[in-house]
C-alpha cells in the first residue's frame, strides 16, 4: 500500500496535468452533483438533499487526497472555494423561492459570503500569505482550525439543508415551544424545526466570522491602497 502511495505521489510530481489531479477530479464530481441537486430542488427533495450532502462530504475528501498524494494546486484551491461558495449561494436561491418572504435575508447571506471570502483571499494574496486560512484575528484563526472548520462548515450547511427539508417534510410534531415575549403562548415544533434550532448557533458563528473576516480584509486592501498612493 505504501509503495502504491509513493508511486502516486511520484506521478503527481513528474507532470500529471493539474486538471487530472485526483482532488480536482473530486471537485468536478462535486460540481456535477450540485447541478443535479439544483435540477431536482423543486421536484424531488430527497434527490436534491442526497446530491447536495454527498457534494459537501466530498469537500473533506478532496483536501485529504491533495495532501496524501502531494497534489495541492492553486487551481484546486480556487475550484474548491468557488464550488463551496456557488453551492451555498445556489441553495440560498432555492430557499428564497421556497420562502419568498425571506428573499432579502437570503440575498444578504449570499452577498456576505461572497464579499467576505473574495476580499479575504485577495487580501491574503496581497500579503503574500502562504494560505488564505490564516488571520491575525483569534476568532478567524479559531474558525480555520481544521476540526473547527469542518464542524462549522458542516453545521452551517445542515442549517440551510434543514430549512430546505422543512419546506417539504417538516416531520412529526415533537411538542410545544414557548419563548417569553416572542412566543408567550407556545407554538408546535417539528423535527426539522428542532434541527434548525440546534444548528442555528453554528450558523450564527459562521456569519460572525464572515463579517470579521470581511472587515479585516477591507483594512488590508485600504492599507495597500494608501501605501501605493504614497509611493507614487
CSV table of C-alpha atoms in Angstrom, one decimal:
chain,number,residue,atom,x,y,z
A,1,UNK,CA,0.0,0.0,0.0
A,2,UNK,CA,2.8,2.4,0.9
A,3,UNK,CA,4.5,1.6,-2.4
A,4,UNK,CA,1.4,2.4,-4.3
A,5,UNK,CA,1.0,5.7,-2.5
A,6,UNK,CA,4.6,6.6,-3.2
A,7,UNK,CA,4.1,5.8,-6.9
A,8,UNK,CA,1.0,8.0,-7.0
A,9,UNK,CA,2.9,10.9,-5.3
A,10,UNK,CA,5.8,10.5,-7.7
A,11,UNK,CA,3.4,10.6,-10.7
A,12,UNK,CA,1.9,13.8,-9.4
A,13,UNK,CA,5.4,15.4,-9.2
A,14,UNK,CA,6.5,14.1,-12.6
A,15,UNK,CA,4.0,16.2,-14.5
A,16,UNK,CA,0.5,14.7,-14.4
A,17,UNK,CA,-1.7,17.5,-15.7
A,18,UNK,CA,-3.2,19.6,-12.9
A,19,UNK,CA,-6.6,19.2,-14.5
A,20,UNK,CA,-6.3,15.4,-13.8
A,21,UNK,CA,-5.1,15.6,-10.1
A,22,UNK,CA,-7.3,13.4,-8.0
A,23,UNK,CA,-8.6,16.2,-5.7
A,24,UNK,CA,-9.6,18.2,-8.8
A,25,UNK,CA,-11.4,15.2,-10.3
A,26,UNK,CA,-13.3,15.1,-7.0
A,27,UNK,CA,-14.0,18.8,-7.5
A,28,UNK,CA,-15.6,18.1,-10.9
A,29,UNK,CA,-17.8,15.5,-9.3
A,30,UNK,CA,-18.9,17.9,-6.7
A,31,UNK,CA,-19.9,20.5,-9.3
A,32,UNK,CA,-21.9,17.9,-11.2
A,33,UNK,CA,-23.6,16.8,-8.0
A,34,UNK,CA,-24.6,20.4,-7.2
A,35,UNK,CA,-26.1,20.7,-10.7
A,36,UNK,CA,-28.1,17.6,-10.2
A,37,UNK,CA,-29.2,18.8,-6.8
A,38,UNK,CA,-30.4,22.1,-8.3
A,39,UNK,CA,-32.2,20.2,-11.1
A,40,UNK,CA,-34.3,18.3,-8.5
A,41,UNK,CA,-34.5,21.1,-6.0
A,42,UNK,CA,-38.2,21.8,-6.6
A,43,UNK,CA,-39.4,18.4,-7.7
A,44,UNK,CA,-37.6,15.8,-5.6
A,45,UNK,CA,-36.3,16.9,-2.3
A,46,UNK,CA,-34.7,13.5,-1.5
A,47,UNK,CA,-32.6,13.5,-4.6
A,48,UNK,CA,-31.7,17.2,-4.1
A,49,UNK,CA,-30.6,16.7,-0.5
A,50,UNK,CA,-28.8,13.4,-1.3
A,51,UNK,CA,-26.7,15.0,-4.1
A,52,UNK,CA,-26.1,18.2,-2.1
A,53,UNK,CA,-25.0,16.3,1.0
A,54,UNK,CA,-22.7,14.0,-1.0
A,55,UNK,CA,-21.0,17.0,-2.6
A,56,UNK,CA,-20.5,18.5,0.8
A,57,UNK,CA,-18.9,15.3,2.2
A,58,UNK,CA,-16.6,15.1,-0.8
A,59,UNK,CA,-15.3,18.6,0.2
A,60,UNK,CA,-13.5,16.9,3.1
A,61,UNK,CA,-12.2,14.1,0.8
A,62,UNK,CA,-10.5,16.4,-1.8
A,63,UNK,CA,-8.4,18.1,0.8
A,64,UNK,CA,-7.3,14.7,2.2
A,65,UNK,CA,-6.4,13.5,-1.3
A,66,UNK,CA,-4.4,16.6,-2.1
A,67,UNK,CA,-2.3,16.2,1.0
A,68,UNK,CA,-1.9,12.4,0.7
A,69,UNK,CA,-1.0,12.4,-3.0
A,70,UNK,CA,1.0,15.7,-2.9
A,71,UNK,CA,-1.4,17.1,-5.4
A,72,UNK,CA,-2.2,20.5,-3.9
A,73,UNK,CA,-2.6,23.2,-6.6
A,74,UNK,CA,-3.7,26.8,-6.9
A,75,UNK,CA,-6.3,25.7,-9.4
A,76,UNK,CA,-7.6,23.1,-7.0
A,77,UNK,CA,-7.8,25.7,-4.2
A,78,UNK,CA,-9.8,28.0,-6.4
A,79,UNK,CA,-12.0,25.2,-7.7
A,80,UNK,CA,-12.7,24.1,-4.1
A,81,UNK,CA,-13.6,27.5,-2.8
A,82,UNK,CA,-15.7,28.6,-5.8
A,83,UNK,CA,-17.6,25.3,-5.6
A,84,UNK,CA,-18.3,25.9,-1.9
A,85,UNK,CA,-19.5,29.4,-2.5
A,86,UNK,CA,-21.7,28.7,-5.5
A,87,UNK,CA,-23.2,25.7,-3.9
A,88,UNK,CA,-24.3,27.6,-0.8
A,89,UNK,CA,-25.4,30.6,-2.9
A,90,UNK,CA,-27.5,28.3,-5.2
A,91,UNK,CA,-29.2,26.7,-2.2
A,92,UNK,CA,-30.0,30.1,-0.8
A,93,UNK,CA,-31.6,31.0,-4.2
A,94,UNK,CA,-33.8,27.9,-3.8
A,95,UNK,CA,-34.7,28.8,-0.3
A,96,UNK,CA,-35.6,32.3,-1.4
A,97,UNK,CA,-38.0,30.7,-3.8
A,98,UNK,CA,-39.5,28.4,-1.2
A,99,UNK,CA,-39.7,31.2,1.4
A,100,UNK,CA,-40.3,34.4,-0.7
A,101,UNK,CA,-40.9,36.4,2.5
A,102,UNK,CA,-37.3,36.0,3.4
A,103,UNK,CA,-35.8,36.6,0.0
A,104,UNK,CA,-33.9,39.8,1.1
A,105,UNK,CA,-32.4,37.8,4.0
A,106,UNK,CA,-31.1,35.0,1.7
A,107,UNK,CA,-29.7,37.6,-0.7
A,108,UNK,CA,-27.9,39.3,2.1
A,109,UNK,CA,-26.4,36.0,3.2
A,110,UNK,CA,-25.1,35.3,-0.4
A,111,UNK,CA,-23.6,38.8,-0.6
A,112,UNK,CA,-21.9,38.5,2.8
A,113,UNK,CA,-20.5,35.1,1.9
A,114,UNK,CA,-19.0,36.3,-1.4
A,115,UNK,CA,-17.8,39.6,-0.1
A,116,UNK,CA,-16.1,38.0,2.9
A,117,UNK,CA,-14.3,35.2,1.1
A,118,UNK,CA,-13.3,37.1,-2.0
A,119,UNK,CA,-11.9,40.0,-0.1
A,120,UNK,CA,-10.1,37.7,2.3
A,121,UNK,CA,-8.5,35.7,-0.4
A,122,UNK,CA,-7.4,38.8,-2.3
A,123,UNK,CA,-6.0,40.4,0.9
A,124,UNK,CA,-4.1,37.2,1.7
A,125,UNK,CA,-2.6,37.3,-1.8
A,126,UNK,CA,-1.5,40.9,-1.3
A,127,UNK,CA,0.1,40.0,2.0
A,128,UNK,CA,1.8,37.0,0.2
A,129,UNK,CA,0.4,34.7,2.8
A,130,UNK,CA,1.1,31.0,2.1
A,131,UNK,CA,-2.5,30.2,2.7
A,132,UNK,CA,-5.8,32.1,3.0
A,133,UNK,CA,-6.6,30.0,6.0
A,134,UNK,CA,-4.8,32.3,8.4
A,135,UNK,CA,-5.6,35.6,10.2
A,136,UNK,CA,-4.4,38.0,12.9
A,137,UNK,CA,-7.9,37.8,14.5
A,138,UNK,CA,-8.3,35.0,17.0
A,139,UNK,CA,-11.9,34.3,16.0
A,140,UNK,CA,-11.0,33.8,12.4
A,141,UNK,CA,-7.9,31.7,13.4
A,142,UNK,CA,-10.2,29.6,15.5
A,143,UNK,CA,-12.6,29.2,12.6
A,144,UNK,CA,-9.8,28.0,10.3
A,145,UNK,CA,-8.5,25.4,12.8
A,146,UNK,CA,-9.2,22.2,10.9
A,147,UNK,CA,-11.6,20.4,13.4
A,148,UNK,CA,-13.4,23.6,14.0
A,149,UNK,CA,-13.6,24.5,10.3
A,150,UNK,CA,-15.1,21.1,9.4
A,151,UNK,CA,-17.6,21.3,12.2
A,152,UNK,CA,-18.7,24.9,11.5
A,153,UNK,CA,-19.0,24.3,7.8
A,154,UNK,CA,-21.0,21.1,8.4
A,155,UNK,CA,-23.3,22.8,10.9
A,156,UNK,CA,-23.8,25.8,8.5
A,157,UNK,CA,-24.7,23.6,5.6
A,158,UNK,CA,-27.0,21.5,7.8
A,159,UNK,CA,-28.8,24.7,8.9
A,160,UNK,CA,-29.6,25.5,5.3
A,161,UNK,CA,-30.4,21.9,4.4
A,162,UNK,CA,-32.9,21.6,7.3
A,163,UNK,CA,-34.6,24.8,6.3
A,164,UNK,CA,-34.9,23.3,2.8
A,165,UNK,CA,-36.2,20.0,4.3
A,166,UNK,CA,-38.8,21.9,6.4
A,167,UNK,CA,-40.5,23.1,3.2
A,168,UNK,CA,-41.2,19.6,2.0
A,169,UNK,CA,-41.1,17.3,5.0
A,170,UNK,CA,-41.1,19.1,8.4
A,171,UNK,CA,-41.7,15.8,10.3
A,172,UNK,CA,-43.9,15.0,13.2
A,173,UNK,CA,-44.8,17.4,16.0
A,174,UNK,CA,-42.4,16.9,18.9
A,175,UNK,CA,-44.1,19.3,21.4
A,176,UNK,CA,-44.8,22.9,22.1
A,177,UNK,CA,-42.1,25.6,22.4
A,178,UNK,CA,-42.8,28.8,24.4
A,179,UNK,CA,-40.4,31.7,24.2
A,180,UNK,CA,-41.1,34.7,26.5
A,181,UNK,CA,-42.1,37.9,24.6
A,182,UNK,CA,-41.7,36.1,21.2
A,183,UNK,CA,-44.0,33.1,21.6
A,184,UNK,CA,-45.6,33.5,25.0
A,185,UNK,CA,-48.4,31.1,24.3
A,186,UNK,CA,-46.1,28.5,22.7
A,187,UNK,CA,-46.0,27.0,19.2
A,188,UNK,CA,-45.8,23.5,17.8
A,189,UNK,CA,-42.3,22.4,16.9
A,190,UNK,CA,-41.5,19.7,14.4
A,191,UNK,CA,-38.4,17.6,13.8
A,192,UNK,CA,-37.0,19.9,11.0
A,193,UNK,CA,-37.5,23.0,13.1
A,194,UNK,CA,-35.7,21.5,16.1
A,195,UNK,CA,-32.8,20.6,13.8
A,196,UNK,CA,-32.7,24.1,12.5
A,197,UNK,CA,-32.6,25.5,16.1
A,198,UNK,CA,-29.8,23.1,17.1
A,199,UNK,CA,-27.7,24.2,14.1
A,200,UNK,CA,-28.5,27.9,14.5
A,201,UNK,CA,-25.6,28.7,16.9
A,202,UNK,CA,-23.1,27.3,14.4
A,203,UNK,CA,-24.8,29.3,11.6
A,204,UNK,CA,-24.5,32.5,13.7
A,205,UNK,CA,-20.8,31.9,14.4
A,206,UNK,CA,-20.2,31.3,10.7
A,207,UNK,CA,-21.8,34.6,9.8
A,208,UNK,CA,-20.0,36.4,12.6
A,209,UNK,CA,-16.7,35.0,11.2
A,210,UNK,CA,-17.6,36.2,7.7
A,211,UNK,CA,-18.3,39.7,9.0
A,212,UNK,CA,-15.0,39.9,10.9
A,213,UNK,CA,-13.0,38.3,8.1
A,214,UNK,CA,-14.5,40.8,5.6
A,215,UNK,CA,-13.7,43.9,7.6
A,216,UNK,CA,-10.1,42.7,8.3
A,217,UNK,CA,-9.7,42.1,4.6
A,218,UNK,CA,-11.0,45.6,3.8
A,219,UNK,CA,-8.5,47.1,6.2
A,220,UNK,CA,-5.7,45.2,4.4
A,221,UNK,CA,-6.9,46.4,1.0
A,222,UNK,CA,-7.2,50.0,2.1
A,223,UNK,CA,-3.8,50.0,3.8
A,224,UNK,CA,-2.4,48.6,0.5
A,225,UNK,CA,-4.1,51.5,-1.4
A,226,UNK,CA,-2.8,54.1,0.9
A,227,UNK,CA,0.8,52.7,0.7
A,228,UNK,CA,0.6,52.6,-3.1
A,229,UNK,CA,-0.5,56.3,-3.2
A,230,UNK,CA,2.4,57.4,-1.0
A,231,UNK,CA,4.9,55.6,-3.2
A,232,UNK,CA,3.7,57.4,-6.4
